[in-house]
Tab-separated table of C-alpha atoms in Angstrom:
chain	number	residue	atom	x	y	z
A	887	MET	CA	-63.974	-50.846	13.870
A	888	PRO	CA	-60.608	-52.225	11.986
A	889	ARG	CA	-57.432	-50.862	12.454
A	890	GLN	CA	-56.317	-49.116	9.636
A	891	PRO	CA	-52.914	-49.439	8.700
A	892	SER	CA	-50.623	-46.989	9.282
A	893	SER	CA	-49.625	-44.793	6.335
A	894	SER	CA	-46.047	-44.291	7.782
A	895	PRO	CA	-43.721	-46.977	8.926
A	896	GLN	CA	-41.764	-44.288	10.190
A	897	PRO	CA	-41.231	-43.610	14.185
A	898	SER	CA	-41.704	-40.661	15.631
A	899	SER	CA	-39.039	-39.234	17.924
A	900	ALA	CA	-41.360	-37.385	20.286
A	901	ASN	CA	-40.777	-40.729	21.698
A	902	VAL	CA	-37.520	-40.680	22.997
A	903	GLY	CA	-36.418	-40.591	26.227
A	904	ASP	CA	-39.831	-41.500	27.712
A	905	SER	CA	-38.799	-43.443	30.886
A	906	LEU	CA	-41.252	-46.876	30.169
A	907	GLY	CA	-38.110	-47.655	27.836
A	908	PRO	CA	-37.663	-48.340	23.487
A	909	ASP	CA	-39.165	-51.773	23.652
A	910	ARG	CA	-42.909	-50.511	23.389
A	911	ARG	CA	-41.796	-47.530	21.727
A	912	PRO	CA	-40.455	-46.664	18.104
A	913	ILE	CA	-37.007	-46.237	17.435
A	914	PRO	CA	-36.440	-42.582	17.903
A	915	ASP	CA	-35.595	-41.347	14.328
A	916	GLY	CA	-31.201	-41.355	13.201
A	917	ALA	CA	-30.725	-37.901	12.182
A	918	THR	CA	-27.812	-37.922	9.911
A	919	GLY	CA	-24.261	-36.521	11.437
A	920	THR	CA	-23.021	-35.817	14.716
A	921	PRO	CA	-25.351	-34.285	16.801
A	922	ARG	CA	-23.993	-31.270	18.639
A	923	TRP	CA	-23.950	-31.934	22.089
A	924	VAL	CA	-21.411	-35.146	20.980
A	925	LYS	CA	-19.040	-32.628	19.333
A	926	LEU	CA	-19.136	-30.530	22.210
A	927	PHE	CA	-18.675	-33.685	24.711
A	928	VAL	CA	-16.146	-35.178	23.011
A	929	GLY	CA	-14.005	-31.573	22.826
A	930	LEU	CA	-14.572	-30.914	26.966
A	931	ALA	CA	-13.989	-34.915	27.383
A	932	ALA	CA	-10.549	-34.070	25.550
A	933	VAL	CA	-9.956	-30.563	27.305
A	934	VAL	CA	-10.278	-32.523	30.877
A	935	ILE	CA	-7.864	-35.526	29.490
A	936	LEU	CA	-5.179	-32.468	28.321
A	937	THR	CA	-5.464	-31.158	31.489
A	938	LEU	CA	-5.299	-33.787	34.010
A	939	LEU	CA	-1.934	-34.916	31.785
A	940	VAL	CA	-0.411	-31.470	31.842
A	941	LEU	CA	-0.948	-31.497	35.552
A	942	GLN	CA	0.651	-34.789	35.929
A	943	PHE	CA	3.284	-33.704	33.713
A	944	VAL	CA	3.683	-30.165	35.647
A	945	GLY	CA	3.117	-32.633	39.016
A	946	GLY	CA	6.785	-34.443	38.918
A	947	GLY	CA	4.121	-37.533	37.526
A	948	GLN	CA	3.964	-38.258	41.363
A	949	HIS	CA	1.136	-40.550	41.155
A	950	GLY	CA	-0.779	-43.133	43.751
A	951	PRO	CA	0.355	-43.635	47.350
A	952	GLY	CA	4.220	-43.014	46.305
A	953	ARG	CA	2.675	-39.488	46.384
A	954	HIS	CA	1.818	-39.475	50.090
A	955	ASP	CA	4.984	-41.129	50.972
A	956	THR	CA	5.778	-40.013	54.836
A	957	GLY	CA	8.546	-42.185	55.423
A	958	ALA	CA	5.922	-44.537	57.356
A	959	ALA	CA	5.837	-47.156	54.841
A	960	PRO	CA	4.123	-50.605	56.325
A	961	SER	CA	6.223	-53.567	57.193
A	962	PRO	CA	5.339	-56.686	55.767
A	963	THR	CA	3.485	-57.838	58.013
A	964	SER	CA	0.926	-55.257	58.007
A	965	ALA	CA	0.559	-55.136	54.542
A	966	ALA	CA	-0.929	-58.563	55.096
A	967	GLY	CA	-3.523	-57.151	57.173
A	968	THR	CA	-1.874	-58.450	60.646
A	969	ASP	CA	-3.311	-55.920	64.271
A	970	HIS	CA	-0.566	-54.193	64.900
A	971	GLU	CA	-0.942	-51.201	68.056
A	972	PRO	CA	-0.184	-48.152	66.791
A	973	PRO	CA	2.692	-45.686	68.303
A	974	ALA	CA	2.174	-44.872	71.836
A	975	ALA	CA	2.685	-41.292	71.074
A	976	ALA	CA	0.656	-40.607	67.907
A	977	HIS	CA	-2.703	-40.767	70.408
A	978	GLY	CA	-2.865	-37.162	70.446
A	979	GLU	CA	-3.602	-34.934	67.699
A	980	VAL	CA	-2.118	-34.515	64.135
A	981	GLU	CA	0.548	-31.885	63.865
A	982	GLN	CA	0.095	-29.091	61.274
A	983	PRO	CA	2.919	-29.118	59.157
B	231	MET	CA	-32.642	-60.561	21.868
B	232	ILE	CA	-35.071	-58.410	23.180
B	233	MET	CA	-35.662	-58.747	26.939
B	234	PRO	CA	-39.758	-59.421	27.791
B	235	PRO	CA	-41.393	-56.156	29.303
B	236	PRO	CA	-41.300	-57.837	32.934
B	237	VAL	CA	-37.643	-59.156	32.727
B	238	ARG	CA	-36.712	-55.657	31.588
B	239	LYS	CA	-38.992	-53.938	34.253
B	240	ALA	CA	-36.415	-55.888	36.997
B	241	VAL	CA	-33.152	-55.342	35.123
B	242	LEU	CA	-33.798	-51.952	34.721
B	243	SER	CA	-35.191	-51.404	39.072
B	244	VAL	CA	-31.536	-53.198	39.960
B	245	HIS	CA	-30.111	-51.374	37.504
B	246	LEU	CA	-31.105	-48.134	38.901
B	247	THR	CA	-31.001	-49.389	42.681
B	248	VAL	CA	-26.866	-50.103	42.467
B	249	SER	CA	-26.117	-46.946	40.044
B	250	VAL	CA	-27.821	-44.588	42.572
B	251	GLY	CA	-26.122	-46.754	45.564
B	252	TRP	CA	-22.980	-46.404	43.685
B	253	ILE	CA	-23.523	-42.305	43.468
B	254	GLY	CA	-24.611	-42.767	47.423
B	255	THR	CA	-21.321	-44.042	48.618
B	256	VAL	CA	-19.071	-42.136	46.666
B	257	LEU	CA	-20.600	-39.381	48.849
B	258	ALA	CA	-19.955	-41.072	51.936
B	259	TYR	CA	-16.098	-42.003	50.484
B	260	LEU	CA	-16.225	-38.528	49.758
B	261	ALA	CA	-17.159	-37.429	53.185
B	262	LEU	CA	-14.620	-39.784	54.591
B	263	GLY	CA	-11.871	-37.814	52.772
B	264	VAL	CA	-12.730	-34.790	53.621
B	265	THR	CA	-12.651	-35.760	57.458
B	266	ALA	CA	-9.135	-37.599	57.142
B	267	VAL	CA	-7.707	-34.363	55.752
B	268	THR	CA	-9.341	-31.781	57.991
B	269	SER	CA	-9.502	-33.609	61.444
B	270	ARG	CA	-6.760	-33.199	64.020
B	271	GLN	CA	-7.178	-35.873	65.999
B	272	VAL	CA	-5.055	-38.913	65.015
B	273	GLN	CA	-7.584	-41.908	65.946
B	274	THR	CA	-10.430	-40.172	63.644
B	275	VAL	CA	-7.662	-39.535	60.703
B	276	ARG	CA	-6.449	-43.549	61.471
B	277	ALA	CA	-10.550	-44.454	61.495
B	278	ALA	CA	-11.300	-42.447	58.320
B	279	TRP	CA	-8.828	-44.036	56.390
B	280	THR	CA	-10.085	-46.996	57.618
B	281	ALA	CA	-13.142	-46.982	57.047
B	282	MET	CA	-12.273	-45.786	53.016
B	283	GLU	CA	-10.639	-48.952	52.464
B	284	VAL	CA	-13.343	-50.838	54.436
B	285	ILE	CA	-16.556	-49.572	52.356
B	286	GLY	CA	-14.335	-49.236	49.019
B	287	PRO	CA	-13.839	-52.758	48.130
B	288	THR	CA	-17.165	-53.997	49.987
B	289	VAL	CA	-19.761	-51.171	49.338
B	290	ILE	CA	-18.211	-49.077	46.364
B	291	VAL	CA	-16.668	-51.765	43.344
B	292	PRO	CA	-19.837	-54.548	43.827
B	293	LEU	CA	-22.079	-51.524	43.281
B	294	ALA	CA	-19.972	-49.918	40.030
B	295	VAL	CA	-19.071	-53.731	38.849
B	296	ALA	CA	-23.111	-54.737	39.566
B	297	SER	CA	-23.862	-51.010	37.585
B	298	LEU	CA	-21.445	-51.927	34.754
B	299	ILE	CA	-22.777	-55.326	34.015
B	300	THR	CA	-27.075	-54.430	34.555
B	301	GLY	CA	-25.981	-51.182	32.135
B	302	LEU	CA	-24.279	-53.800	29.950
B	303	VAL	CA	-27.492	-56.235	29.657
B	304	MET	CA	-30.351	-52.867	29.759
B	305	SER	CA	-28.363	-52.005	26.226
B	306	ILE	CA	-27.919	-55.715	24.723
B	307	GLY	CA	-31.656	-56.856	26.099
B	308	THR	CA	-33.472	-53.552	24.636
B	309	ARG	CA	-33.719	-51.657	21.153
B	310	TRP	CA	-31.450	-49.242	22.434
B	311	GLY	CA	-28.240	-51.743	21.645
B	312	LEU	CA	-24.974	-50.956	23.047
B	313	PHE	CA	-23.545	-49.304	19.916
B	314	LYS	CA	-26.322	-47.357	18.372
B	315	HIS	CA	-27.029	-43.917	20.001
B	316	TYR	CA	-24.260	-41.657	21.592
B	317	TRP	CA	-25.558	-41.286	25.085
B	318	VAL	CA	-25.576	-45.120	25.619
B	319	LEU	CA	-21.998	-45.537	24.013
B	320	PHE	CA	-20.707	-42.757	25.855
B	321	SER	CA	-22.571	-44.138	29.524
B	322	PHE	CA	-21.223	-47.335	28.721
B	323	VAL	CA	-17.818	-45.813	28.071
B	324	LEU	CA	-17.573	-43.771	31.184
B	325	THR	CA	-18.950	-46.437	34.013
B	326	LEU	CA	-16.235	-49.127	32.379
B	327	PHE	CA	-13.247	-45.926	32.741
B	328	SER	CA	-14.737	-45.318	36.139
B	329	THR	CA	-14.715	-49.082	37.296
B	330	VAL	CA	-11.664	-49.487	36.146
B	331	ILE	CA	-9.966	-46.698	37.998
B	332	LEU	CA	-11.871	-47.440	40.811
B	333	ILE	CA	-10.581	-50.768	41.276
B	334	VAL	CA	-6.999	-49.862	40.349
B	335	HIS	CA	-6.839	-47.066	42.694
B	336	MET	CA	-8.587	-49.383	45.284
B	337	PHE	CA	-4.925	-50.529	46.002
B	338	ASP	CA	-3.236	-47.774	46.704
B	339	ILE	CA	-6.353	-46.457	49.345
B	340	SER	CA	-5.190	-50.173	50.985
B	341	THR	CA	-1.342	-49.259	51.119
B	342	LEU	CA	-2.640	-45.711	52.287
B	343	ALA	CA	-4.895	-47.117	54.732
B	344	ASP	CA	-1.693	-49.092	56.470
B	345	ILE	CA	0.303	-45.945	56.533
B	346	ALA	CA	-2.040	-44.212	58.508
B	347	ARG	CA	-2.097	-46.761	60.946
B	348	GLN	CA	1.161	-46.606	61.763
B	349	ALA	CA	1.981	-42.758	61.076
B	350	ASP	CA	2.348	-40.451	63.852
B	351	ALA	CA	0.864	-36.977	63.869
B	352	ALA	CA	3.596	-35.403	62.095
B	353	GLU	CA	3.362	-37.640	59.455
B	354	LEU	CA	-0.578	-38.003	59.260
B	355	ALA	CA	-1.024	-34.160	58.695
B	356	THR	CA	1.533	-34.691	55.539
B	357	LEU	CA	-0.425	-37.759	54.395
B	358	GLY	CA	-3.657	-35.363	52.653
B	359	GLY	CA	-6.931	-37.364	51.895
B	360	ASP	CA	-8.581	-38.820	49.020
B	361	LEU	CA	-10.499	-35.989	47.370
B	362	GLY	CA	-9.239	-36.043	43.811
B	363	HIS	CA	-10.654	-39.291	42.701
B	364	PRO	CA	-13.777	-39.769	44.198
B	365	GLY	CA	-14.488	-35.834	43.276
B	366	ILE	CA	-13.607	-36.621	39.562
B	367	GLY	CA	-15.379	-40.142	39.672
B	368	LEU	CA	-18.304	-38.323	41.335
B	369	VAL	CA	-19.079	-35.275	38.440
B	370	VAL	CA	-18.407	-38.532	36.262
B	371	LEU	CA	-21.660	-40.338	37.710
B	372	LEU	CA	-23.457	-37.424	37.469
B	373	VAL	CA	-22.786	-36.719	33.997
B	374	VAL	CA	-23.571	-40.862	33.144
B	375	GLN	CA	-26.916	-39.921	35.157
B	376	VAL	CA	-28.143	-37.097	33.251
B	377	LEU	CA	-27.239	-38.645	30.143
B	378	ASN	CA	-29.521	-41.613	31.098
B	379	ILE	CA	-32.280	-39.475	32.050
B	380	TYR	CA	-32.115	-36.774	29.048
B	381	LYS	CA	-31.138	-39.386	26.611
B	382	PRO	CA	-30.313	-36.708	24.093
B	383	LYS	CA	-30.751	-37.978	20.320
B	384	GLY	CA	-27.828	-38.451	18.060
B	385	MET	CA	-27.244	-42.104	16.474
B	386	THR	CA	-23.815	-43.235	15.906
B	387	ARG	CA	-23.096	-44.104	11.915
B	388	HIS	CA	-23.269	-48.496	13.361
B	389	GLY	CA	-27.205	-47.122	14.663
B	390	GLN	CA	-28.342	-45.223	11.616
B	391	ARG	CA	-27.313	-48.355	9.390
B	392	MET	CA	-29.054	-50.768	11.586
B	393	LEU	CA	-32.227	-47.978	11.592
B	394	GLY	CA	-31.995	-48.337	6.782
B	395	ARG	CA	-31.336	-51.735	7.492
B	396	GLN	CA	-34.728	-51.971	9.132
B	397	ARG	CA	-36.643	-49.531	7.112
B	398	LEU	CA	-35.662	-51.345	3.961
B	399	ALA	CA	-36.919	-54.510	5.728
B	400	GLN	CA	-40.080	-52.597	6.923
B	401	ARG	CA	-40.829	-51.298	3.058
B	402	GLU	CA	-40.039	-54.555	1.363
B	403	GLN	CA	-42.677	-56.389	3.605
B	404	PRO	CA	-45.666	-57.654	2.244
B	405	MET	CA	-48.712	-55.043	2.857
B	406	ASN	CA	-50.901	-58.263	3.827
B	407	THR	CA	-48.698	-58.954	6.961
B	408	LEU	CA	-49.365	-55.660	8.270
B	409	PRO	CA	-51.183	-55.924	11.321
B	410	GLY	CA	-53.808	-53.206	10.531
B	411	VAL	CA	-54.420	-55.312	6.816
B	412	GLU	CA	-54.782	-58.297	8.586
B	413	ASP	CA	-56.953	-57.128	11.267
B	414	ALA	CA	-59.203	-55.599	8.167
B	415	HIS	CA	-59.408	-58.961	6.620
B	416	ARG	CA	-61.192	-60.897	9.268
């Protein structure tokens, strides 16, 4: 029995998200306008970024290794990856501040 | 260019492997970071920093780059496209952002591991750990994973324009070129 031509070439959105991928399936129907989840997503991202910026500002702008500065900056040789002996007095327990 | 199904499945397999692997290694890295913060043994703290310095550039960064590249191939090589659907676009932006921050942060970790190797017990106590970056990174990766699993609906304006053009082309297509009609004539 010959196949009947489809009366509607419009894809069905019911197939969206199948793990088999989109190539054997119709493209999901494009709803006009920005979906609510996108607005929520962008809003949350903006809040998170602003919070991080404020924290950075309040924290004095310290970021990176300088924030952990203990006065034990590596020597040029150790920074180049040279092995070295650890200080003899540093094999015990970490002193809690 | 749309990939044929066997190629697509192969790329998808690699993409899934490296992406989930990336999340797993970040968890392992976090465990090392927690150890560096909580342990009171000097050697353990030094070992944790050294391990972080090793697995960062040799495991986590390659997985991140591989995830980014295979994700790009998956989007461009299928009909999802890179800029058509919001979930694909957001996944790409978040993955790119995470990869760049990760690579830049590895230089900091190298410096900190050097400091940890030379610091005495008192200095190690004030060194802290590396929990912020991997913690936030893990959340971002999980968000990307959820987006990729649920694939929430929503097309960008670019995607809607492309879909409109495609539908217009389908309407203008002569009836006898439709597959069903062609079969009926045989």
